[in-house]
Short mmCIF file of C-alpha atoms and ligand atoms in Angstrom, two decimals:
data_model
loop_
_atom_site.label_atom_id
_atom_site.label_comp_id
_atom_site.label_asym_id
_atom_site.label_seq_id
_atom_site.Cartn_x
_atom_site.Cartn_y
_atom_site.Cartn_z
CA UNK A 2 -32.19 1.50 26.45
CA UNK A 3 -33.81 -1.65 25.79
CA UNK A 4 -33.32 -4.06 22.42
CA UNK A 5 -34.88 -7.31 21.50
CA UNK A 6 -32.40 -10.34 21.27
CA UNK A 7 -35.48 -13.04 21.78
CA UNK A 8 -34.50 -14.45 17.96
CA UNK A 9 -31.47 -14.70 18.64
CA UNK A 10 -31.76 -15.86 22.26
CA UNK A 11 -33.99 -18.60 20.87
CA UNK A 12 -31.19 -19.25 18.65
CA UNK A 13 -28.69 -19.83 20.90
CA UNK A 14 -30.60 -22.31 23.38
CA UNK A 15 -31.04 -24.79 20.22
CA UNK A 16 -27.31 -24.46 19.07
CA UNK A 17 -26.50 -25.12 22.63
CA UNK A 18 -27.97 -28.68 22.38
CA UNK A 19 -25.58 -29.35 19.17
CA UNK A 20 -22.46 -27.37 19.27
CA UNK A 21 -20.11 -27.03 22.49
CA UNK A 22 -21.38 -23.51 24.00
CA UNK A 23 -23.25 -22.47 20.89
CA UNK A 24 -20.48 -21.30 19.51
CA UNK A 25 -17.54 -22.54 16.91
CA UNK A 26 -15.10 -20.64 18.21
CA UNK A 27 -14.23 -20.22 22.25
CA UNK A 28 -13.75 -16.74 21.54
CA UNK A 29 -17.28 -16.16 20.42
CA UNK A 30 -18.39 -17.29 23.53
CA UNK A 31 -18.08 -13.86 25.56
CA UNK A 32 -20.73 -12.03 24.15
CA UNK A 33 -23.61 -9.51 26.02
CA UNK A 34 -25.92 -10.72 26.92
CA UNK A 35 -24.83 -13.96 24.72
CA UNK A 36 -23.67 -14.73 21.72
CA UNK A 37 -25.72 -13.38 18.98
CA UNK A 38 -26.98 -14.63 15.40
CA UNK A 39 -26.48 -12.87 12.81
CA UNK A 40 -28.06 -12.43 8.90
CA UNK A 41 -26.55 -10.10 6.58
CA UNK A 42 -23.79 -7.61 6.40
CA UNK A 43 -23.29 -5.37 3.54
CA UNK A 44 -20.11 -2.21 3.86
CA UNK A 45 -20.05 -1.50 7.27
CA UNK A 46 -23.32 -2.67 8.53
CA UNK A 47 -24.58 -6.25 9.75
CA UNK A 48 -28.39 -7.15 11.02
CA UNK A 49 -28.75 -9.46 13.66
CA UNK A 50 -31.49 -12.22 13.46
CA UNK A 51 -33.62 -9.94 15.52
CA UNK A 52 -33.46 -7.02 12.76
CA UNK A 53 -31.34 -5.13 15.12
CA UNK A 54 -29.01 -3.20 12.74
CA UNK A 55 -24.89 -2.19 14.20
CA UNK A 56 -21.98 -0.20 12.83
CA UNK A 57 -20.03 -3.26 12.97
CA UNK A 58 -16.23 -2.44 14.48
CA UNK A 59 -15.37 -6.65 14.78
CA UNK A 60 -15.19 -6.45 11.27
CA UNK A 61 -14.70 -10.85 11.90
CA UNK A 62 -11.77 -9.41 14.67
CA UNK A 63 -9.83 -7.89 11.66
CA UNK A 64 -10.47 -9.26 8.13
CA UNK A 65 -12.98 -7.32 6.93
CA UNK A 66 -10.60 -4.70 5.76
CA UNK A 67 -12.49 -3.72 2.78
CA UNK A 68 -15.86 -3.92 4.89
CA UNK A 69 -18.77 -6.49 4.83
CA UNK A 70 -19.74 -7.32 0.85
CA UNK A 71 -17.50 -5.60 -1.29
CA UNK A 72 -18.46 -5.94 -4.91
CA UNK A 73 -15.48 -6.02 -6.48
CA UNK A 74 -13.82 -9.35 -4.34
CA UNK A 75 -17.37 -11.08 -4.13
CA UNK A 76 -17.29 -10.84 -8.14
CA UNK A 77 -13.57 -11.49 -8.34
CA UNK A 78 -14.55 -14.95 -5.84
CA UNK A 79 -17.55 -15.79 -7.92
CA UNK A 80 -15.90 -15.69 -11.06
CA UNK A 81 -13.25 -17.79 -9.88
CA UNK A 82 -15.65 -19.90 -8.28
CA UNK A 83 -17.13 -20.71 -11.49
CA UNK A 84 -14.15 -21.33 -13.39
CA UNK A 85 -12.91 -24.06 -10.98
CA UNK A 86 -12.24 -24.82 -7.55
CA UNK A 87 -10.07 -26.91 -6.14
CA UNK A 88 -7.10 -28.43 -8.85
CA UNK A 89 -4.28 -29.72 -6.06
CA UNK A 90 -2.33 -28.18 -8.84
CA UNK A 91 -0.89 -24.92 -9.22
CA UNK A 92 -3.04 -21.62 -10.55
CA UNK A 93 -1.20 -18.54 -12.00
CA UNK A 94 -3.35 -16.63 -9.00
CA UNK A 95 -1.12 -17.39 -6.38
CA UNK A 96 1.85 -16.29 -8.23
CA UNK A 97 0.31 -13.10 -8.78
CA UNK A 98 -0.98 -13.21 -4.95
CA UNK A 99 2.45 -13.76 -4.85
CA UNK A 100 4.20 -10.81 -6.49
CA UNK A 101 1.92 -8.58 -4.89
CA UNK A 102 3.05 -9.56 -1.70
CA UNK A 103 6.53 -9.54 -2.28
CA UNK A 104 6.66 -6.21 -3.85
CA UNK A 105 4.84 -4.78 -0.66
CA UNK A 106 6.30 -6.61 2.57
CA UNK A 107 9.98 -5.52 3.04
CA UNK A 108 11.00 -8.82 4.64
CA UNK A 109 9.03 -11.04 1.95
CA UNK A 110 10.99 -12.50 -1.21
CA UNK A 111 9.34 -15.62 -0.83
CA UNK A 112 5.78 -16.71 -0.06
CA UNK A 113 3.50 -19.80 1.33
CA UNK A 114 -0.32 -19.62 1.24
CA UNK A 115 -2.60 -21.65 4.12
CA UNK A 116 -5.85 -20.94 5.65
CA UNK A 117 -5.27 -19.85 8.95
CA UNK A 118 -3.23 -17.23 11.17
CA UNK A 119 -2.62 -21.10 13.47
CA UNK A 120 -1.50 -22.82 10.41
CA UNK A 121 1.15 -19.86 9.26
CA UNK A 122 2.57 -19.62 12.44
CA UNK A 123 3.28 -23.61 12.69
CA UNK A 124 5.09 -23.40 9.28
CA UNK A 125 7.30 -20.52 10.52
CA UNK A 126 8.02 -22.20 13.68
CA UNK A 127 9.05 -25.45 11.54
CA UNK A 128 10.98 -23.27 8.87
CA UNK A 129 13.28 -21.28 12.34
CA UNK A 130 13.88 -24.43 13.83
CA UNK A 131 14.77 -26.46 10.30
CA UNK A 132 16.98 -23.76 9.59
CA UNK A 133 18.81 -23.49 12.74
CA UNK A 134 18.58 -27.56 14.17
CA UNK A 135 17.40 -25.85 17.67
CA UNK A 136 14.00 -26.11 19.45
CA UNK A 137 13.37 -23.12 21.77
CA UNK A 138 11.10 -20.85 20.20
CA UNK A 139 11.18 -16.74 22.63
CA UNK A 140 8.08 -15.72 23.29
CA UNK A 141 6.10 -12.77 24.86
CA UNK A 142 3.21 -12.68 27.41
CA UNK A 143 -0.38 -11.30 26.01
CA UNK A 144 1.04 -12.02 22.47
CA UNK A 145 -1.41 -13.99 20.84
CA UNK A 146 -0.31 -16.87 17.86
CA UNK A 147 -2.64 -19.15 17.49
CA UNK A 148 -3.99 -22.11 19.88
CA UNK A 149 -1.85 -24.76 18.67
CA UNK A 150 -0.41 -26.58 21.59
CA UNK A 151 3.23 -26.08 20.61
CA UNK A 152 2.78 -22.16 20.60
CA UNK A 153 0.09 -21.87 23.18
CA UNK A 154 1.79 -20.92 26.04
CA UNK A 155 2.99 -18.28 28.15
CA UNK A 156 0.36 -15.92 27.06
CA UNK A 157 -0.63 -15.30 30.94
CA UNK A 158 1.56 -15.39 33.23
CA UNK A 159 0.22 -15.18 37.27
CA UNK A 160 1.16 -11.34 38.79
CA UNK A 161 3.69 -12.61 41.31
CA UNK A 162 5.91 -14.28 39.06
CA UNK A 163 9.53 -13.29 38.12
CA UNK A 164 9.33 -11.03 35.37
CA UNK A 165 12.42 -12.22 33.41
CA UNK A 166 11.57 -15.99 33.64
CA UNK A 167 7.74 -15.61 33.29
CA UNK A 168 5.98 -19.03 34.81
CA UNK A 169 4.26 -20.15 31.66
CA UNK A 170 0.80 -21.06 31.62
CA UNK A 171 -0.97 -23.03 29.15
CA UNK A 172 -4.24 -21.08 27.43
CA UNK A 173 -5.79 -24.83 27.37
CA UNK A 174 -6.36 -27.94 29.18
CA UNK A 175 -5.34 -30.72 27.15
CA UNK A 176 -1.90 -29.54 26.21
CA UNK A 177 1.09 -31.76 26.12
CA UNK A 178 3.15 -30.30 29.20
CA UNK A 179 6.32 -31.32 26.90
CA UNK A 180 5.51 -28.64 24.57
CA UNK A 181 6.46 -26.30 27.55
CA UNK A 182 9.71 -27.26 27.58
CA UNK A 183 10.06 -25.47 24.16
CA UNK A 184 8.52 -22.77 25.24
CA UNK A 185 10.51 -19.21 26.49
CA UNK A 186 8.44 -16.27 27.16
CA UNK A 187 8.87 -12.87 28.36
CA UNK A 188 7.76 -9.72 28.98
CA UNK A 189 7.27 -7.62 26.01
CA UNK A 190 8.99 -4.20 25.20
CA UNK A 191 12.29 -5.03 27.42
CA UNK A 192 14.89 -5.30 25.52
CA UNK A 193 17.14 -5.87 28.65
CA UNK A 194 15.22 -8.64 29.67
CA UNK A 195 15.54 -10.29 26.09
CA UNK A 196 18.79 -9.77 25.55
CA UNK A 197 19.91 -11.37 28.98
CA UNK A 198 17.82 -14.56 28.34
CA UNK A 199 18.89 -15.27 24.70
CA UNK A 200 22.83 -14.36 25.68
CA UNK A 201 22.33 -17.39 28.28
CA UNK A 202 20.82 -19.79 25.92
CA UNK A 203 21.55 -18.83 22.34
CA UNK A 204 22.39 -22.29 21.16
CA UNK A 205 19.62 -23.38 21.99
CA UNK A 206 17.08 -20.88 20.68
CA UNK A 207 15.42 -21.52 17.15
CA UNK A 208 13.54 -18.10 16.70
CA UNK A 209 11.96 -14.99 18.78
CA UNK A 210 8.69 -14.83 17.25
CA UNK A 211 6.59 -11.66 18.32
CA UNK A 212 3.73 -9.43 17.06
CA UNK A 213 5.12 -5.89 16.61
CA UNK A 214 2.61 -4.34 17.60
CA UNK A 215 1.12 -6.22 21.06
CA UNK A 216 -2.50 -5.69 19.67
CA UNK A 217 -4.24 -8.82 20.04
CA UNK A 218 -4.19 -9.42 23.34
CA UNK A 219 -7.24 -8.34 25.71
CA UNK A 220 -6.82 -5.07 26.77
CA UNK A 221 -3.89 -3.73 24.79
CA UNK A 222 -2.81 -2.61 21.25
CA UNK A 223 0.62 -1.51 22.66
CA UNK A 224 2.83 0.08 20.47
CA UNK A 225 6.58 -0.90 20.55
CA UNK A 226 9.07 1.23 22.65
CA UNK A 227 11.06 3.61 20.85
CA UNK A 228 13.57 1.52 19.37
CA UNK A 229 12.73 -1.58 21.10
CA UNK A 230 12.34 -3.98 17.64
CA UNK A 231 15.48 -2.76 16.09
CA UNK A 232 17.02 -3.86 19.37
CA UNK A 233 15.16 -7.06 18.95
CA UNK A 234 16.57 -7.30 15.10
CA UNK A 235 20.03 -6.43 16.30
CA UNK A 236 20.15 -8.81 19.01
CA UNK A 237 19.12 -11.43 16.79
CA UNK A 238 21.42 -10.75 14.37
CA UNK A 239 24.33 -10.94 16.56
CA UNK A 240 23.24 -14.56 18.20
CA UNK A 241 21.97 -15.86 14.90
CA UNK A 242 18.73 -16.13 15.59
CA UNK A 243 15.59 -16.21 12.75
CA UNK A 244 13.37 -13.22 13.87
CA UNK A 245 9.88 -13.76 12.95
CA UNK A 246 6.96 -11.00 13.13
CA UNK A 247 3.42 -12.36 13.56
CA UNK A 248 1.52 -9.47 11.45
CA UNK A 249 -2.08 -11.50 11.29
CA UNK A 250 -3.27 -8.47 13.15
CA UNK A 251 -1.13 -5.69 11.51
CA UNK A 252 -0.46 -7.15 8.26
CA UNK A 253 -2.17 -4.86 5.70
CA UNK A 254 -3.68 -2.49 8.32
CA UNK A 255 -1.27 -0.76 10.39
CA UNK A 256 0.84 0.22 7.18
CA UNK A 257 0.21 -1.57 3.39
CA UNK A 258 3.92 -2.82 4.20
CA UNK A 259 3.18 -4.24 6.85
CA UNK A 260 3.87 -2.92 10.55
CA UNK A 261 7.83 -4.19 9.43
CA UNK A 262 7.30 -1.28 6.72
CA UNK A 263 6.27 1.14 9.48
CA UNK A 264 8.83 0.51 12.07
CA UNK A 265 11.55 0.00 9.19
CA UNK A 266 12.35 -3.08 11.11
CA UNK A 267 12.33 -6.52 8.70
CA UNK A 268 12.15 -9.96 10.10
CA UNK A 269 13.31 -13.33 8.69
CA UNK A 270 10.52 -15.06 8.46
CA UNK A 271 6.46 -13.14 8.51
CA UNK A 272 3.05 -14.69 8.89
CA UNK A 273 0.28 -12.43 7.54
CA UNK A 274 -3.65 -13.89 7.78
CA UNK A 275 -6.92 -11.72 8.28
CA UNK A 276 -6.54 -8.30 6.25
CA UNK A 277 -4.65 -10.43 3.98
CA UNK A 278 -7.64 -11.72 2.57
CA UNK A 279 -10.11 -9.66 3.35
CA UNK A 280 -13.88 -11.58 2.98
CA UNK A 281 -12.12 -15.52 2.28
CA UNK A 282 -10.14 -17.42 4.55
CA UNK A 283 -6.57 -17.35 3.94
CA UNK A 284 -3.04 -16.94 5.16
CA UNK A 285 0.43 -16.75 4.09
CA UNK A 286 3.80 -17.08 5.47
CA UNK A 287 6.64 -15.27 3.91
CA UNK A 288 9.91 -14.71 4.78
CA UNK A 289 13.64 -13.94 3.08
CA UNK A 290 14.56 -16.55 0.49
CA UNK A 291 16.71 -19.27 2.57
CA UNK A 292 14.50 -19.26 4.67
CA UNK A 293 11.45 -20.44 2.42
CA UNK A 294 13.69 -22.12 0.28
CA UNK A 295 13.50 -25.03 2.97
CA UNK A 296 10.15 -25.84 1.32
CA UNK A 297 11.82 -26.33 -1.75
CA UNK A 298 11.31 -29.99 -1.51
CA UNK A 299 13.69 -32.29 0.99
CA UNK A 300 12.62 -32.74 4.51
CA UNK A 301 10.93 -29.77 5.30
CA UNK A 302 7.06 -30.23 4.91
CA UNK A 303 4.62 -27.94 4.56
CA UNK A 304 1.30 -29.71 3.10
CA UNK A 305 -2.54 -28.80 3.26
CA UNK A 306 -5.75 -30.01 0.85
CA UNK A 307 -6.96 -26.67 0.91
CA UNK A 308 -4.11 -24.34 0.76
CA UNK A 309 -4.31 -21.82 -2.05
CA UNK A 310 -7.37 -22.31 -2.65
CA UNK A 311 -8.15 -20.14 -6.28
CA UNK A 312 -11.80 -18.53 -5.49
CA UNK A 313 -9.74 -17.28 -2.11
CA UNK A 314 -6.97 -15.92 -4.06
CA UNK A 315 -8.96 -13.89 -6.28
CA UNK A 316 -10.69 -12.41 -3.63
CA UNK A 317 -7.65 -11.83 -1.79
CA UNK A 318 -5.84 -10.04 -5.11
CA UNK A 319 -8.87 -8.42 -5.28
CA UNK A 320 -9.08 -7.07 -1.40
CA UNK A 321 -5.46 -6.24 -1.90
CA UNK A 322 -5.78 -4.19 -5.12
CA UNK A 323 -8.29 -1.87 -3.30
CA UNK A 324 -5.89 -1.40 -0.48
CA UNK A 325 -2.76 -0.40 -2.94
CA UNK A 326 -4.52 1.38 -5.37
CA UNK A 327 -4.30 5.01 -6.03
CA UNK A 328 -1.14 5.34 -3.32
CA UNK A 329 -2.96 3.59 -0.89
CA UNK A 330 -5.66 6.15 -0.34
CA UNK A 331 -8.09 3.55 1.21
CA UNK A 332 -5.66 2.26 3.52
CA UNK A 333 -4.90 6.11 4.23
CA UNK A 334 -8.28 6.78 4.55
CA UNK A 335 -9.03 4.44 7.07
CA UNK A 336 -6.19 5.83 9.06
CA UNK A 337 -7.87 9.38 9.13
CA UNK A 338 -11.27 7.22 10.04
CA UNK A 339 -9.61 5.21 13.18
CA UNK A 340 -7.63 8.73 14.53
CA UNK A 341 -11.07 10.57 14.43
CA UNK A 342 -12.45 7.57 16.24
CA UNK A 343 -9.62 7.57 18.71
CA UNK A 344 -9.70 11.47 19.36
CA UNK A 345 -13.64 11.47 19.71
CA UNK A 346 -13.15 8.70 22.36
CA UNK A 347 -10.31 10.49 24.44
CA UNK A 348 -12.54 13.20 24.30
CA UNK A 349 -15.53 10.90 25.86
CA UNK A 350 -12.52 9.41 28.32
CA UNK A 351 -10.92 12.77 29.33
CA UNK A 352 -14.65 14.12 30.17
CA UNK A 353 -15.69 11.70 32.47
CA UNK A 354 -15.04 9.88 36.00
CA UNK A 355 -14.98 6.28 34.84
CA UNK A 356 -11.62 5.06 34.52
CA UNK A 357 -11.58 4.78 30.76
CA UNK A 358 -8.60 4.59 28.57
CA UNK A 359 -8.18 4.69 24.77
CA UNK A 360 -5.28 3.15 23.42
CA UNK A 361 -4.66 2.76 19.68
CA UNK A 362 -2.86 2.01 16.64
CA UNK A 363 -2.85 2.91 12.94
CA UNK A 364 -6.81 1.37 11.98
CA UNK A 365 -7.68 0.08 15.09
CA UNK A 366 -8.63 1.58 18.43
CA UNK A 367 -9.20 0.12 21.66
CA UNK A 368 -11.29 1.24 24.66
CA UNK A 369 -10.89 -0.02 28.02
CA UNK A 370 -11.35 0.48 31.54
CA UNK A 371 -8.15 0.31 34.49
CA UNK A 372 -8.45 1.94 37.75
CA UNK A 373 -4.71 3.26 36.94
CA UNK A 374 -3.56 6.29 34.85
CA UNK A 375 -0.41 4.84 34.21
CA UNK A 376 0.31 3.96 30.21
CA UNK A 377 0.91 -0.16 30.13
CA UNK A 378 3.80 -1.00 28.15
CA UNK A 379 3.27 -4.59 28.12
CA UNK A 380 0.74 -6.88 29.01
CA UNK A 381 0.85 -7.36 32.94
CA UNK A 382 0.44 -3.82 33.46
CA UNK A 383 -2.11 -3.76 30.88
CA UNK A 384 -4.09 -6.17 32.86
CA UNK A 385 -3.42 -4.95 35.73
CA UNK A 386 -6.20 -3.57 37.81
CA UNK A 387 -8.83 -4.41 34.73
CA UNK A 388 -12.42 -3.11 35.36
CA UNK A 389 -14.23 -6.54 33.83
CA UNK A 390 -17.70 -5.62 34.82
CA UNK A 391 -17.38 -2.00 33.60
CA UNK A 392 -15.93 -3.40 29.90
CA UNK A 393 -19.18 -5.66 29.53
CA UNK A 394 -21.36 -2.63 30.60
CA UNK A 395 -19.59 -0.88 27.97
CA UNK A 396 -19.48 -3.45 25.35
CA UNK A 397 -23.37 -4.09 26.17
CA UNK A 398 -24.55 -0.89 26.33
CA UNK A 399 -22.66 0.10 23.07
CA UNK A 400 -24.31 -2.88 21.67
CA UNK A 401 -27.56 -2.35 22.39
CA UNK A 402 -27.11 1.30 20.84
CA UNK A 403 -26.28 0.28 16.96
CA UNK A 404 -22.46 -0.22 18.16
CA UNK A 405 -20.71 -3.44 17.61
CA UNK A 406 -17.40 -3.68 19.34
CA UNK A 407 -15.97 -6.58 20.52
CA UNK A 408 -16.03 -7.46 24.44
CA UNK A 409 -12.12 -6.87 24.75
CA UNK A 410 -12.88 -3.28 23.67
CA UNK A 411 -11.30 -3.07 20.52
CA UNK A 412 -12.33 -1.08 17.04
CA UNK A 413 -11.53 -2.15 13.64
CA UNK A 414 -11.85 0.29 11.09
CA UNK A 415 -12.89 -0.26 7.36
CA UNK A 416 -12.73 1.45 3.94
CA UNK A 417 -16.68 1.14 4.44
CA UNK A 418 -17.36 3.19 7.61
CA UNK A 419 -17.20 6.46 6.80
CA UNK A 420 -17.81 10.47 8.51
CA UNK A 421 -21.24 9.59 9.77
CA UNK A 422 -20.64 6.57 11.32
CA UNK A 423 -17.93 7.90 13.11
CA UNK A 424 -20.08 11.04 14.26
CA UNK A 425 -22.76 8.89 15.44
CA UNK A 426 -20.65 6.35 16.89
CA UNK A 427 -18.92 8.42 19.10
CA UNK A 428 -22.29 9.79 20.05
CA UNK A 429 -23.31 6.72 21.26
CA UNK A 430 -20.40 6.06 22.86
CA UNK A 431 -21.05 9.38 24.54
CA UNK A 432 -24.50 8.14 25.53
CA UNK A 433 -23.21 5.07 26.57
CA UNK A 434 -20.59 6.56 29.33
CA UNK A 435 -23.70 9.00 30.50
CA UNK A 436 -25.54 5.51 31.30
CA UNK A 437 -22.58 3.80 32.88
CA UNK A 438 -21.79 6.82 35.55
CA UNK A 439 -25.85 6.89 36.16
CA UNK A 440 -25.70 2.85 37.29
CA UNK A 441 -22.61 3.64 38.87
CA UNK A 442 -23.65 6.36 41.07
CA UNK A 443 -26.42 3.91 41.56
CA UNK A 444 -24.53 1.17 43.02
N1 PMP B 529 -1.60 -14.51 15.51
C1 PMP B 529 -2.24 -13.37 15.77
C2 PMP B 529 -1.43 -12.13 16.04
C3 PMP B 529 -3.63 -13.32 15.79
O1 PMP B 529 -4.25 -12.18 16.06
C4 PMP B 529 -4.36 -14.50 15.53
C5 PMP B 529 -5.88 -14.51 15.54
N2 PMP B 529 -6.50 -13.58 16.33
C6 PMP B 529 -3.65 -15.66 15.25
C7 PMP B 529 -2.28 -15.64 15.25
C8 PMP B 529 -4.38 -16.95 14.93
O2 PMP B 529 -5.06 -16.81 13.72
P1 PMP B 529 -6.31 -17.75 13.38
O3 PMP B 529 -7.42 -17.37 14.32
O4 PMP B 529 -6.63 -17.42 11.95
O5 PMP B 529 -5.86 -19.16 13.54
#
């Protein structure tokens, strides 16, 4: 199947002149054939510059909750925009951003707003190690939080390390090797292995931070263990440790509580970004009151020009509103929307020879390709034995059928997509699989 990216081909030579890799952001960069431009979006379509239109599953990697254009927050923004925009003084929004928030999010009393997933994560990392006067921060490999250098470490780890000690690797060049030293980070979903590293170093651990659901990562969206956070929660109860869940992926999307709210597990200290907002940039960090109260004034900063920034938060109360109205039934009926996704692709996966696997969790589904059968629990083995060139087959030839996934294999799901672009995703995706055995009986 053949489709025209020359526009946006053309588009991408000149931006290569002027910005590093023609993209702002690295992980834009791994794109078939390359990264594309795009023009409008509206529910859950977008065009490309070429005119090429694509159910659109990246959904910005998660934000687009409430799908591409939604009246209702656009208005709620423009109104706001209108009536003022930036004070560096309070606005009775972000109380009411707020309250919504805190009513929701089991482990929120308090909140902070900021303007990226990176950003909330540094102010929890300040707030566990203010409260407690340590510096060690437990960490887990493939769990992503932000590329700030104190944080961005020990996502990869190389195979033939020690399991329990992890050799940490830093995701950049560039980064202070110090920060390493504050750095602890394990394998996820082994509650053995955490509980014999923080029993040897408690005193000097300021938090475990994790996402509960290991979703971000390439290649996974791996649920927790039965029981494995509450063993997490209990062990960091006994040593004293702050807990904190990094929900920027399944804040608002795996459950309207939060995953915390699914997994009836609540942490000390949240950070929430993407879904949050839906179509504006913002993020929050919330957490139980003496905790946030260190922001209170006193020595504990936490600034930012743009932070709360009003025509955000009405989009945000806005995006929020549609999730939480009527009992939830959008969020619910994006649920029903990602498990017919999910059980139209293990359909597709169970029919053919390719190795393909579907993993999933509540809104989001991801597709990927392992020559194992075994279910990873955590991110080595979901890396493990990856089929790379097979994913950007998949991701290409998806692509050049109407599909938009992104190149890790992963499916958001919005209140916008709906039966029929389900049905005629997954019969692309059937198409798709057809082509891949063809060229691989080819090769
Ligand atoms: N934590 C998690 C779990 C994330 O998924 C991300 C972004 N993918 C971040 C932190 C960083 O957020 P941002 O890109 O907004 O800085």
């Amino acid at each position: 199947m053949s489709i025209n990216y020359a526009a946006s081909d053309a588009l991408y030579k000149r931006a290569s002149h002027v910005i590093p890799g023609g993209v702002s952001s690295n992980n834009r960069a791994n794109w078939q054939p390359h990264p594309l431009f795009y023009q409008k979006a509206q529910g859950a379509y977008v065009w490309d510059v070429d005119g090429n239109k694509y159910i659109d599953y990246v959904l910005g990697r998660g934000p687009l909750i409430t799908g591409h254009s939604h009246p209702r927050i656009l208005d709620a923004i423009a109104r706001q925009y209108q009536a003022g925009q930036f004070f560096a003084g309070q606005t009775e929004l972000e109380i009411v951003l707020a309250e919504k928030i805190t009513n929701l999010v089991p482990g929120a009393e308090m909140v902070r707003f900021c303007n990226s997933g990176s950003e909330a994560v540094h102010v929890a990392l300040r707030l566990a190690r203010s409260a407690t006067g340590r510096e060690k921060i437990i960490r887990f490999e493939g769990h992503y939080h932000g590329w700030f250098d104190n944080i961005a470490w020990g996502f990869n780890a190389p195979d033939d390390t020690d399991r329990d000690t992890g050799a940490l690797m830093a995701m950049s060049r560039g980064q202070p090797v110090g920060d390493a030293g504050n750095i602890l980070s394990l394998c996820w979903n082994d509650a053995d292995a955490l509980e014999r590293l923080i029993s040897s170093q408690a005193q000097d651990i300021a938090a475990v931070v994790t996402e509960p659901i290991m979703f971000n990562s390439f290649w996974s969206n791996i649920p927790p263990a039965t029981g494995y956070l509450a063993r997490v929660r209990a062990l960091c109860d006994h040593y004293r440790i702050p807990l904190i869940f990094d929900e920027i992926q399944t804040g608002f999307r795996t459950d309207i509580g939060g995953a915390q709210a699914r997994y009836g597990v609540t942490p000390d200290i949240t950070t929430f970004a993407k879904a949050l907002g839906g179509p504006v940039c913002l993020a929050a960090v919330c957490g139980k009151e003496p905790y946030m109260r260190l922001l209170a004034g006193g020595p504990t900063l936490h600034t930012g020009t743009y932070n709360a920034f009003p025509p955000f938060l009405a989009g945000a109360i806005t995006n929020l509103d549609i999730l939480a109205e009527n009992s939830g039934a959008a969020l619910a009926k994006i649920h029903l929307m990602s498990e017919s996704l999910r059980a139209g692709l293990q359909d597709i996966a169970t029919g053919t020879t390719l190795p393909m696997q579907v993993r999933s969790s509540p809104g989001a589904v991801t597709t990927t390709f392992r020559a194992t059968s075994s279910v990873a629990r955590d991110y080595r083995a979901a890396r493990r034995e990856i089929n790379q060139p097979l994913l950007a087959m998949w991701h290409a030839a998806l692509q050049a059928r109407g599909v938009r996934i992104t190149p890790e294999g992963l499916w958001y799901v919005s209140t916008a997509h709906g039966v029929p672009d389900i049905d005629y995703s997954l019969e692309q995706a059937a198409a798709a699989v057809a082509m891949l055995e063809q060229a691989r009986r080819r090769l």
